[in-house]
DNA sequence: AAAAAAC
């Protein structure tokens, strides 16, 4: 394919040249001078030593081999998390494919008002001309099409970004190449045309500089931010207040209720779900004996429907949590752990040191329970409450196991991975790698992340150089397997984090296919805070006499989370959310749909609450960045779909708001578990309409949570109390008067 | 029905 990055026809696509790699004559030909139409055109340039052009097809084809020679660079992949975030963010920016769907979303939404309103706004803002012209002209789509080829080029150029990801030194590179970054910056802008203005702001180049230059103190940044940003942010606000946007919201509300009340329409699907039949057909080899009725009962097909069935499902639900007892889970007592060290559990000195550097000085109960068993080589099911340290519980012994089997001495390039860690979301895969990688590196093992939303060649390159541990999400992993670029045949340890979720519809089958690609006798480790018999499909097929471990006394009564339910009128919901979110401290808000997450983010900003969104309609760059903004404290409010419900750890989230109640009790547990981690305190508040009260009570009882239900209207003290605001003097006086 | 997960 002819490359289009020689814009201006600098050079034919085929340009093999034996002198490749030699430095061009000093100064080299200038870009324009290669164009036949350029007045500075110099024909002899064809014979001149070729300039370094890393990104053409030949180079790419040769890349894997070439890379192997560049040993020092291998380290790039293993660099600590800091660089990672950057890197993951950057290439993904070109994922305009990710954006396409959103366009449709928007078209479907009654968002026309928004757009009509917004167009003039941009003019008013007098933003830089670059984006402008296109916007006004509005032929954005055509522009995009024209640019399409360039984008491919950009994908190809990914390795260049590698350099940027290297420590700060790389930045210099970048400064020297302004043009490319112009282009990079521009790409999103075109997409932005299709999007709510909100995103624009995030994309804008200046902000990136902010980020780079101003570290986490970011919070203060906000206030001190140049007026320009303020203006950008505020402008829409004023407009939005005037515009009919609220109608959108009102329009949508009824629809949601419809859905809630709608009976089993979609259910048929799930009942027909092949996996369930699988499970039923596979007469529970060894489990059967333990619990005859359990697998025969129709309760498995029922379970997923509990979201809509209302009271009817109640009879089946409570059994979900009992499974592990049936498997004779061993409950470790907190006092059993007392005084134990990681070394006592069987981990080597390097790993223990790495754990200490990660802040894990002594093992948590779940870690003390599972680490020795994993080291024995047994299959393990582990259940530990959210935030109880499950990642280390499987990550550390996994590394130790790899050391024992061949160890880190085997650094042969192109060696096959020997461990696989699967997670349900990219963010979680990234986070797991951030924990496991330093542990692995401490003994000379390498990890790599394999997940979607970012160009794959980087990942493929890492695999070709050889890694020991693959951490990723099912889609891309299967993709690379099918492409023949990922060989799992030597994988001897497989970890499924959030294992019960990985058995849900849509995940189970890919996961099964992936596991079948690993060594037959590979050790399987399944972990989740809500591990239940939903994992039977995997247990039956893949696990052999698994050890089941949990931590004694980890019930909700012992939890550090305070649960509240606010019963609100629908028309008050927006105001109450604003009032809750306008607080000090990190707040995570869950919505049921991506569209609502987006809308809520805008609404909060309208109300003066700086917030970012996290959901599957964002490209990976924004997902990574927005989550990072919350982690770094640059923003206090993140509005997310359930993409953030499981596993994601952000320090110091002290309030979780469920703008939409979850449908499943497990979802409640996991969302709530974003706060109150590692023994910290936290509050979870769920907003429900009166009509949902009963369903909510049932859900909470399944989750074994007791929560106070309170009717609330905007301005109520209870809202301030939940938000952690100190009551005003007037409020206190009113109280004492009562 | 939604969300997630590949290009």
XYZ file of C-alpha atoms (C1' of nucleotides) in Angstrom:
745
model
C 0.000 0.000 0.000
C 1.412 3.340 -0.947
C 2.049 5.360 2.069
C 0.538 8.696 2.213
C 2.755 10.157 4.779
C 5.006 11.421 2.083
C 2.546 14.144 1.644
C 3.653 16.213 -1.236
C 4.941 13.224 -3.166
C 8.341 13.377 -1.642
C 9.235 9.886 -2.506
C 7.842 6.841 -4.145
C 6.451 4.292 -1.839
C 8.970 1.674 -2.748
C 12.183 2.981 -1.516
C 14.463 0.254 -0.548
C 17.897 1.677 -0.494
C 21.066 -0.085 0.545
C 22.306 3.084 2.090
C 19.376 3.004 4.435
C 20.375 3.925 7.884
C 23.257 6.142 6.908
C 22.968 9.640 7.951
C 21.777 11.945 5.248
C 24.090 14.674 4.128
C 24.208 17.389 6.658
C 21.100 19.415 6.628
C 19.531 16.950 4.253
C 17.011 17.915 1.664
C 14.249 20.013 2.979
C 10.814 18.649 2.895
C 9.498 20.827 0.129
C 12.510 20.416 -2.058
C 11.536 16.882 -2.857
C 8.369 17.832 -4.547
C 8.705 17.965 -8.297
C 6.448 20.968 -8.286
C 8.461 22.741 -5.677
C 10.766 25.456 -6.740
C 13.473 23.963 -4.622
C 13.033 20.534 -6.225
C 16.241 18.576 -6.421
C 15.929 15.515 -8.607
C 19.151 13.925 -7.408
C 17.474 13.439 -4.166
C 16.374 10.018 -5.290
C 19.923 8.834 -5.080
C 20.716 10.622 -1.956
C 20.984 8.626 1.163
C 17.623 7.941 2.432
C 16.467 9.782 5.422
C 15.307 7.818 8.300
C 11.766 6.979 7.691
C 10.777 4.459 10.225
C 7.252 4.129 9.293
C 7.058 2.901 5.793
C 5.850 -0.553 4.975
C 9.260 -2.107 4.528
C 10.427 -0.974 7.852
C 7.330 -2.148 9.464
C 7.626 -5.523 7.923
C 11.169 -5.748 9.149
C 10.372 -4.264 12.434
C 10.178 -7.346 14.535
C 13.563 -8.505 13.472
C 15.053 -5.109 13.649
C 13.722 -4.543 17.071
C 15.341 -7.597 18.440
C 18.651 -6.019 17.758
C 17.784 -3.011 19.707
C 17.992 -4.727 22.986
C 18.018 -1.699 25.218
C 14.680 -0.713 23.927
C 13.080 -3.775 25.284
C 13.000 -2.014 28.503
C 10.616 0.433 27.151
C 7.803 -1.947 27.533
C 8.639 -2.684 31.033
C 8.765 0.847 32.109
C 6.803 1.742 35.141
C 3.262 2.765 34.999
C 3.843 6.427 34.580
C 5.031 6.123 31.056
C 2.393 3.574 30.388
C -0.515 5.788 30.824
C 0.940 8.177 28.415
C 1.588 5.623 25.902
C -1.738 4.013 26.103
C -3.335 7.268 25.753
C -1.455 8.421 22.832
C -1.819 5.994 20.038
C -5.386 5.408 20.940
C -6.213 8.873 19.991
C -6.346 7.665 16.476
C -9.099 5.330 17.221
C -11.674 7.171 15.388
C -13.368 3.871 14.868
C -14.270 3.960 18.465
C -15.972 7.142 17.913
C -18.153 6.199 15.070
C -20.837 4.657 17.185
C -21.083 7.683 19.286
C -21.987 9.679 16.303
C -25.007 7.549 15.899
C -25.835 7.844 19.476
C -25.892 11.470 19.163
C -27.956 11.469 16.105
C -30.452 9.341 17.817
C -30.609 11.481 20.816
C -32.736 14.515 20.631
C -29.458 16.278 20.564
C -30.148 18.375 17.538
C -30.864 21.200 19.832
C -27.477 20.847 21.284
C -25.783 21.004 18.049
C -27.664 23.902 16.704
C -26.991 25.711 19.842
C -23.446 24.917 19.934
C -22.325 25.959 16.557
C -22.526 29.652 17.243
C -21.006 29.109 20.579
C -17.805 28.003 19.112
C -17.604 31.072 17.054
C -18.111 33.129 20.015
C -15.399 31.429 21.835
C -13.019 32.475 19.184
C -11.089 29.356 19.489
C -7.996 28.926 17.439
C -8.582 29.043 13.758
C -7.383 25.551 13.108
C -10.458 23.770 14.246
C -12.634 26.644 13.358
C -12.705 26.719 9.676
C -13.747 23.149 9.513
C -16.377 23.542 12.009
C -18.021 26.414 10.392
C -17.850 24.832 7.053
C -19.227 21.731 8.675
C -18.053 19.420 5.967
C -16.311 17.685 8.740
C -17.204 14.308 7.462
C -15.583 14.865 4.170
C -12.550 16.208 5.795
C -12.350 13.151 7.780
C -12.573 10.947 4.804
C -9.807 12.748 3.149
C -7.731 12.346 6.138
C -8.405 8.743 6.565
C -5.300 7.506 4.832
C -3.195 9.737 6.916
C -4.567 8.196 9.946
C -3.431 4.852 8.879
C -0.056 6.290 8.533
C -0.316 7.492 11.955
C -1.102 4.088 13.195
C 1.934 2.871 11.511
C 3.963 5.443 13.152
C 3.179 4.145 16.532
C 6.710 3.177 17.362
C 7.493 6.777 17.291
C 5.235 7.191 20.172
C 7.230 4.602 21.882
C 9.936 7.050 22.060
C 7.680 9.568 23.548
C 6.804 7.176 26.217
C 10.250 6.827 27.287
C 11.107 8.984 30.181
C 11.167 12.663 29.810
C 14.028 12.494 27.388
C 11.548 11.511 24.750
C 9.778 14.739 25.162
C 12.638 16.533 23.583
C 12.004 14.563 20.480
C 8.602 15.692 20.394
C 9.365 19.279 20.808
C 11.586 19.042 17.844
C 8.796 17.760 15.682
C 6.037 20.210 15.981
C 4.428 19.343 12.715
C 3.536 15.845 13.704
C 1.959 16.933 16.813
C -0.048 19.444 15.012
C -1.402 16.681 13.050
C -1.972 14.539 16.042
C -3.776 17.265 17.706
C -5.892 17.948 14.815
C -7.183 14.510 14.270
C -9.440 14.446 17.268
C -10.706 17.813 16.446
C -12.438 16.580 13.421
C -14.113 13.994 15.396
C -15.001 16.534 17.851
C -17.294 18.126 15.435
C -19.552 15.239 15.888
C -19.364 15.295 19.555
C -20.673 17.297 22.358
C -18.472 20.236 23.000
C -17.410 18.814 26.291
C -14.954 16.502 24.704
C -13.404 19.217 22.738
C -12.049 20.779 25.735
C -10.344 17.694 26.865
C -8.689 17.281 23.601
C -7.362 20.631 23.225
C -3.683 20.771 22.988
C -3.087 23.361 25.646
C -4.625 21.147 28.151
C -2.187 18.472 27.373
C 0.577 20.802 28.048
C -1.030 21.612 31.270
C -1.028 18.048 32.134
C 2.508 17.479 31.224
C 3.806 20.446 32.955
C 1.649 20.639 35.940
C 1.592 17.527 37.992
C -0.985 16.255 40.331
C -1.256 19.481 42.159
C -3.763 19.719 39.404
C -6.519 20.446 41.752
C -5.282 23.914 42.313
C -4.650 24.111 38.632
C -8.188 24.329 38.002
C -8.621 27.547 39.721
C -5.417 28.960 38.514
C -6.045 27.869 35.010
C -5.695 30.464 32.313
C -8.819 32.384 31.740
C -9.092 30.879 28.371
C -9.980 27.525 29.717
C -12.439 28.934 32.056
C -14.066 30.685 29.266
C -14.241 27.564 27.207
C -15.734 25.687 29.974
C -18.171 28.220 30.968
C -19.392 29.326 27.667
C -21.336 26.190 27.045
C -22.783 26.377 30.439
C -24.571 29.577 29.846
C -25.810 28.390 26.588
C -26.912 25.181 27.876
C -29.036 26.728 30.450
C -30.881 28.503 27.772
C -31.231 25.694 25.463
C -33.799 23.004 25.409
C -31.312 20.462 26.548
C -33.348 19.764 29.605
C -36.050 18.464 27.414
C -33.709 15.823 26.294
C -33.351 14.682 29.766
C -36.994 14.771 30.451
C -37.667 12.905 27.316
C -35.400 10.191 28.241
C -36.603 9.638 31.657
C -39.830 7.963 30.775
C -38.020 5.727 28.466
C -35.913 4.470 31.226
C -38.906 3.687 33.262
C -40.410 1.892 30.387
C -37.446 -0.243 30.265
C -37.486 -0.933 33.893
C -40.991 -2.078 33.800
C -40.829 -3.891 30.588
C -41.074 -7.588 31.158
C -39.042 -10.338 29.714
C -38.722 -9.003 26.193
C -35.006 -9.480 25.943
C -35.005 -12.411 28.235
C -35.503 -14.978 25.615
C -32.004 -14.326 24.546
C -30.543 -15.062 27.807
C -32.559 -18.091 28.469
C -31.382 -19.414 25.220
C -27.860 -18.640 26.155
C -25.807 -21.560 25.104
C -23.528 -21.443 28.039
C -26.275 -22.323 30.385
C -27.133 -25.355 28.440
C -23.546 -26.243 28.365
C -23.484 -26.167 32.013
C -26.593 -28.197 32.343
C -25.431 -30.739 29.880
C -22.184 -31.076 31.622
C -23.584 -32.805 34.629
C -21.320 -31.048 36.984
C -18.746 -33.740 37.128
C -17.576 -33.515 40.616
C -19.767 -30.781 41.868
C -22.887 -32.659 41.184
C -22.364 -34.932 44.043
C -21.958 -32.094 46.389
C -25.017 -30.274 45.416
C -27.379 -32.293 43.367
C -30.311 -29.975 43.235
C -28.344 -26.938 42.520
C -27.357 -27.388 38.960
C -30.534 -29.050 37.884
C -32.747 -26.439 39.273
C -33.811 -23.859 36.797
C -32.199 -21.208 38.832
C -29.373 -20.555 36.550
C -31.514 -19.466 33.666
C -33.498 -17.420 36.113
C -30.702 -15.542 37.593
C -29.892 -13.149 34.842
C -33.484 -12.169 34.584
C -33.677 -11.000 38.102
C -33.271 -7.471 36.929
C -36.686 -7.438 35.401
C -38.626 -10.147 36.993
C -39.193 -8.304 40.181
C -40.294 -10.286 43.170
C -40.504 -13.528 41.297
C -36.837 -14.045 41.077
C -36.379 -13.572 44.773
C -36.712 -17.217 45.570
C -33.717 -18.133 43.526
C -31.355 -15.373 44.222
C -30.046 -15.957 47.685
C -28.516 -19.217 46.630
C -25.991 -17.546 44.458
C -23.740 -16.708 47.295
C -23.802 -20.108 48.848
C -21.847 -21.870 46.199
C -18.466 -21.508 47.706
C -19.582 -23.144 50.888
C -20.747 -26.058 48.858
C -17.277 -26.242 47.458
C -16.108 -26.234 51.009
C -14.389 -22.950 50.966
C -11.737 -22.578 53.539
C -12.157 -19.412 55.453
C -9.019 -17.854 56.717
C -9.319 -15.990 59.967
C -7.774 -12.595 60.289
C -5.830 -13.733 63.321
C -4.242 -16.536 61.305
C -2.493 -13.875 59.328
C -1.177 -11.934 62.222
C 2.587 -11.651 62.207
C 2.928 -13.474 58.899
C 5.175 -12.095 56.218
C 5.134 -12.636 52.494
C 8.331 -14.556 52.938
C 6.601 -16.921 55.340
C 4.052 -17.625 52.652
C 6.752 -18.878 50.325
C 7.642 -15.888 48.211
C 11.243 -15.108 47.360
C 13.180 -12.128 48.593
C 13.032 -10.120 45.391
C 9.312 -10.483 45.192
C 8.901 -9.572 48.831
C 10.921 -6.434 48.230
C 8.880 -5.567 45.175
C 5.712 -5.973 47.191
C 7.083 -3.717 49.879
C 7.762 -1.088 47.264
C 4.187 -1.421 46.110
C 3.150 -0.631 49.646
C 2.295 -4.172 50.632
C 4.355 -4.672 53.749
C 2.483 -7.626 55.169
C -0.052 -9.950 53.571
C -3.766 -9.277 53.748
C -5.932 -12.240 54.722
C -6.910 -13.241 51.189
C -3.266 -13.110 50.214
C -2.227 -15.228 53.151
C -4.947 -17.679 52.208
C -4.235 -18.133 48.535
C -0.522 -17.546 48.073
C 0.644 -20.844 49.579
C -2.007 -22.785 47.695
C -1.124 -21.192 44.405
C 2.510 -22.009 45.058
C 1.507 -25.625 45.517
C 0.316 -25.538 41.962
C -3.333 -26.141 42.740
C -6.236 -24.586 40.965
C -7.670 -21.915 43.204
C -10.953 -20.096 43.575
C -10.476 -17.016 45.688
C -13.077 -14.724 47.048
C -12.036 -11.578 48.798
C -14.095 -8.532 49.360
C -13.595 -5.569 47.065
C -10.386 -3.782 47.829
C -9.012 -6.660 49.866
C -5.886 -7.196 47.802
C -6.773 -9.877 45.311
C -4.366 -8.705 42.639
C -1.361 -9.450 44.797
C -3.055 -12.603 46.014
C -2.684 -14.098 42.554
C 0.015 -11.873 41.035
C 2.800 -12.527 43.491
C 2.574 -16.315 43.653
C 2.119 -16.451 39.895
C 5.478 -14.778 39.417
C 7.040 -17.079 41.968
C 5.659 -20.082 40.115
C 7.174 -18.925 36.853
C 10.496 -18.523 38.594
C 10.350 -22.066 39.833
C 9.508 -23.414 36.400
C 12.443 -22.321 34.369
C 12.722 -18.976 35.983
C 13.813 -15.660 34.649
C 16.971 -17.041 33.138
C 15.086 -17.902 30.055
C 15.135 -14.565 28.335
C 15.239 -15.985 24.885
C 13.719 -13.511 22.449
C 10.527 -14.856 21.064
C 9.922 -17.100 24.032
C 6.291 -17.845 24.559
C 4.290 -16.428 27.438
C 3.879 -18.736 30.381
C 1.168 -16.915 32.266
C -2.033 -15.230 31.246
C -4.157 -12.849 33.267
C -7.603 -12.042 31.891
C -9.703 -9.077 32.990
C -13.080 -7.795 31.838
C -12.065 -4.220 31.048
C -9.032 -2.541 29.595
C -8.649 -0.271 32.562
C -8.565 -3.216 34.869
C -6.056 -5.052 32.718
C -3.887 -1.966 32.800
C -4.216 -1.679 36.530
C -3.378 -5.324 37.106
C -0.309 -4.946 34.976
C 0.761 -1.973 37.010
C 0.838 -4.240 40.046
C 2.145 -7.400 38.475
C 4.797 -5.822 36.299
C 7.027 -4.561 39.094
C 6.741 -7.916 40.827
C 7.699 -9.693 37.636
C 10.514 -7.317 36.867
C 11.983 -7.866 40.284
C 12.901 -11.356 39.176
C 13.671 -10.561 35.568
C 10.342 -11.537 34.041
C 8.488 -9.427 31.523
C 4.840 -8.614 31.180
C 2.859 -7.042 28.411
C -0.662 -5.772 28.076
C -2.826 -7.099 25.297
C -6.062 -5.220 24.997
C -8.116 -3.444 22.395
C -8.639 0.168 21.555
C -4.993 0.748 20.803
C -2.942 -0.232 17.770
C -1.829 -3.781 18.009
C 1.646 -3.698 16.548
C 3.195 -2.502 19.714
C 1.720 -5.418 21.519
C 2.730 -7.789 18.772
C 6.240 -6.397 18.875
C 6.455 -7.079 22.573
C 5.269 -10.635 22.033
C 7.847 -11.176 19.353
C 10.578 -9.973 21.622
C 9.293 -12.379 24.195
C 7.281 -11.867 27.344
C 6.512 -14.102 30.254
C 3.191 -12.765 31.455
C 0.353 -11.514 29.298
C -2.250 -9.294 30.926
C -5.250 -8.391 28.844
C -8.849 -8.464 27.808
C -10.461 -11.282 25.840
C -11.171 -9.537 22.541
C -7.682 -8.527 21.549
C -6.158 -11.665 22.955
C -8.401 -13.815 20.833
C -7.776 -11.579 17.901
C -4.029 -12.012 18.164
C -4.416 -15.735 18.616
C -6.421 -15.920 15.418
C -3.827 -13.857 13.661
C -1.228 -16.316 14.788
C 0.617 -13.646 16.676
C -0.084 -14.940 20.139
C 0.684 -18.487 21.127
C -0.618 -19.528 24.497
C 0.424 -23.137 24.256
C 3.098 -22.711 26.899
C 0.904 -20.864 29.320
C 1.031 -22.790 32.543
C -0.867 -20.374 34.771
C -4.153 -18.724 33.845
C -5.764 -16.096 36.042
C -9.311 -14.892 35.626
C -9.893 -11.738 37.563
C -13.536 -10.904 38.162
C -14.087 -14.498 37.229
C -17.825 -14.498 37.735
C -18.188 -11.571 35.384
C -16.010 -13.324 32.865
C -18.640 -16.032 32.811
C -21.407 -13.633 31.843
C -23.015 -13.700 28.474
C -20.630 -12.387 25.872
C -17.554 -13.087 27.925
C -17.837 -16.749 28.675
C -17.338 -18.171 25.233
C -14.307 -16.124 24.260
C -12.822 -16.890 27.645
C -13.419 -20.584 27.131
C -11.816 -20.469 23.717
C -8.840 -18.620 25.087
C -8.313 -20.994 27.964
C -8.491 -23.914 25.564
C -5.461 -22.410 23.889
C -3.385 -22.715 27.023
C -1.546 -25.816 28.131
C -3.909 -28.600 29.075
C -2.577 -28.877 32.555
C -2.295 -25.170 33.146
C -3.037 -23.992 36.633
C -6.232 -21.956 36.866
C -6.828 -19.183 39.341
C -10.276 -17.624 39.550
C -10.797 -14.562 41.679
C -13.692 -12.267 42.399
C -15.367 -10.508 45.257
C -18.616 -12.096 44.140
C -17.364 -15.467 43.089
C -20.340 -17.760 42.845
C -21.532 -20.761 40.988
C -21.766 -18.700 37.845
C -18.210 -19.842 37.312
C -19.307 -23.464 37.186
C -19.028 -23.482 33.416
C -15.342 -22.803 33.723
C -14.755 -24.828 36.842
C -16.305 -27.889 35.277
C -14.370 -27.675 32.095
C -11.015 -26.436 33.257
C -10.378 -26.771 36.956
C -9.224 -29.802 38.767
C -10.065 -30.219 42.385
C -9.815 -26.516 43.058
C -9.035 -25.128 46.445
C -11.566 -22.550 47.454
C -10.607 -19.764 49.757
C -12.280 -16.815 51.270
C -11.816 -14.602 54.262
C -13.865 -15.199 57.355
C -16.042 -12.449 58.644
C -16.035 -10.457 55.466
C -19.693 -9.651 55.507
C -21.251 -6.310 54.961
C -21.720 -5.799 58.667
C -17.980 -5.620 58.993
C -17.658 -3.353 56.031
C -16.460 0.200 56.246
C -19.061 1.374 53.773
C -22.150 3.324 54.735
C -25.094 2.659 52.425
C -27.942 5.093 51.796
C -30.853 5.114 49.440
C -32.500 8.363 48.471
C -36.036 8.050 47.192
C -36.508 10.995 44.883
C -38.983 12.432 42.442
C -37.709 12.114 38.970
C -37.886 15.825 38.335
C -35.633 16.429 41.324
C -32.979 13.967 40.340
C -30.754 16.346 38.433
C -30.698 18.909 41.206
C -29.998 16.329 43.858
C -27.164 14.848 41.851
C -25.672 18.291 41.456
C -25.970 18.939 45.124
C -24.365 15.622 45.977
C -21.542 16.009 43.518
C -20.643 19.565 44.470
C -18.477 18.420 47.311
C -14.910 18.064 48.373
C -13.440 14.660 47.853
C -13.381 12.159 45.061
C -16.784 11.094 43.878
C -17.667 8.319 41.477
C -21.080 8.426 39.874
C -22.523 5.406 38.123
C -25.059 5.570 35.361
C -26.694 2.731 33.579
C -26.006 3.898 30.046
C -23.195 5.599 28.236
C -25.522 8.272 26.975
C -26.636 9.171 30.452
C -23.077 9.206 31.729
C -22.292 11.690 29.023
C -25.335 13.777 29.671
C -24.785 13.795 33.380
C -21.215 14.920 32.940
C -22.405 17.879 30.951
C -25.137 18.626 33.365
C -22.723 18.677 36.258
C -20.470 21.017 34.436
C -23.445 23.210 33.727
C -23.909 23.321 37.431
C -20.289 24.279 37.932
C -19.027 20.862 38.990
C -15.965 19.844 37.046
C -16.492 16.263 35.964
C -15.271 13.780 33.377
C -16.885 10.673 31.952
C -15.748 7.094 31.582
C -17.620 4.720 29.312
C -17.262 2.551 26.280
C -18.174 5.232 23.794
C -14.986 7.088 24.503
C -11.827 6.146 22.745
C -9.215 4.485 24.831
C -7.155 7.627 25.082
C -9.944 9.482 26.754
C -10.893 6.559 28.896
C -7.394 6.287 30.178
C -6.995 9.979 30.594
C -10.294 10.623 32.294
C -9.690 7.891 34.790
C -6.233 9.266 35.328
C -7.711 12.671 35.975
C -9.640 11.274 38.872
C -6.699 9.266 40.139
C -4.403 12.258 40.039
C -6.959 14.426 41.717
C -7.159 16.775 38.811
C -10.875 16.224 38.768
C -13.001 15.118 41.680
C -16.010 13.708 39.891
C -16.037 10.824 37.459
C -19.285 9.770 35.833
C -18.991 6.204 34.634
C -20.928 3.264 33.343
C -20.303 -0.140 34.776
C -17.045 -0.200 32.908
C -15.722 1.215 36.162
C -17.792 -1.000 38.407
C -15.285 -3.765 38.886
C -11.750 -3.850 40.048
C -10.803 -0.274 39.394
C -8.872 1.143 42.275
C -8.692 4.844 42.848
C -7.418 6.023 46.181
C -9.697 7.999 48.358
C -12.991 7.769 46.577
C -15.170 8.468 49.562
C -18.539 8.748 47.869
C -20.126 6.506 45.265
C -23.357 7.828 43.808
C -25.586 5.518 41.836
C -27.549 7.848 39.639
C -29.272 4.741 38.349
C -29.785 1.822 40.636
C -28.051 -1.320 39.457
C -30.080 -4.236 38.226
C -28.006 -6.915 39.826
C -26.954 -7.182 43.391
C -23.487 -8.117 42.311
C -23.241 -4.903 40.387
C -24.195 -3.071 43.537
C -21.484 -4.829 45.460
C -18.817 -4.006 42.932
C -19.836 -0.413 42.373
C -19.962 0.138 46.101
C -16.565 -1.471 46.368
C -14.931 1.449 44.585
C -15.011 3.129 47.958
C -14.153 1.803 51.380
C -11.069 0.074 50.075
C -8.443 -1.498 52.283
C -10.385 -0.618 55.369
C -11.063 3.000 54.514
C -14.452 4.527 55.059
C -16.835 5.371 52.308
C -20.426 6.139 51.505
C -22.640 4.752 48.787
C -25.819 6.580 47.932
C -28.344 5.259 45.446
C -31.045 7.416 43.892
C -34.257 5.638 43.086
C -37.779 6.638 42.158
C -40.469 5.618 44.560
C -41.623 2.930 42.177
C -38.350 1.153 42.534
C -38.269 0.991 46.243
C -39.331 -2.595 46.593
C -36.968 -3.870 43.972
C -34.185 -2.009 45.653
C -34.949 -3.549 49.001
C -34.781 -6.987 47.488
C -31.555 -6.243 45.744
C -29.985 -4.991 48.935
C -31.062 -8.064 50.804
C -29.466 -10.259 48.184
C -26.320 -8.237 48.553
C -26.701 -8.631 52.306
C -26.577 -4.919 52.767
C -28.760 -2.904 55.029
C -29.346 0.659 54.026
C -31.531 3.462 55.200
C -34.159 4.662 52.730
C -34.843 8.375 52.893
C -37.181 10.532 50.853
C -35.303 13.539 49.603
C -35.911 16.747 47.720
C -33.286 19.221 46.562
C -31.842 21.215 49.399
C -32.489 18.602 52.057
C -29.941 18.345 54.817
C -29.583 14.662 54.192
C -27.966 15.449 50.883
C -25.421 17.728 52.446
C -24.796 15.159 55.101
C -24.114 12.451 52.547
C -21.927 14.791 50.578
C -19.996 15.358 53.778
C -20.687 19.052 53.862
C -20.577 20.736 57.176
C -24.061 21.932 57.964
C -24.583 25.653 57.776
C -25.361 27.596 60.875
C -28.919 28.004 59.685
C -29.261 24.293 59.276
C -27.876 23.629 62.702
C -30.240 26.121 64.226
C -33.131 24.631 62.408
C -32.141 21.281 63.776
C -31.865 22.363 67.330
C -35.219 24.083 66.999
C -36.831 20.831 66.059
C -31.735 -3.893 28.075
C -26.953 -2.323 29.092
C -22.397 -2.822 29.649
C -17.968 -4.881 28.371
C -14.810 -7.028 24.783
C -11.466 -6.807 18.236
C -10.600 -4.667 13.772
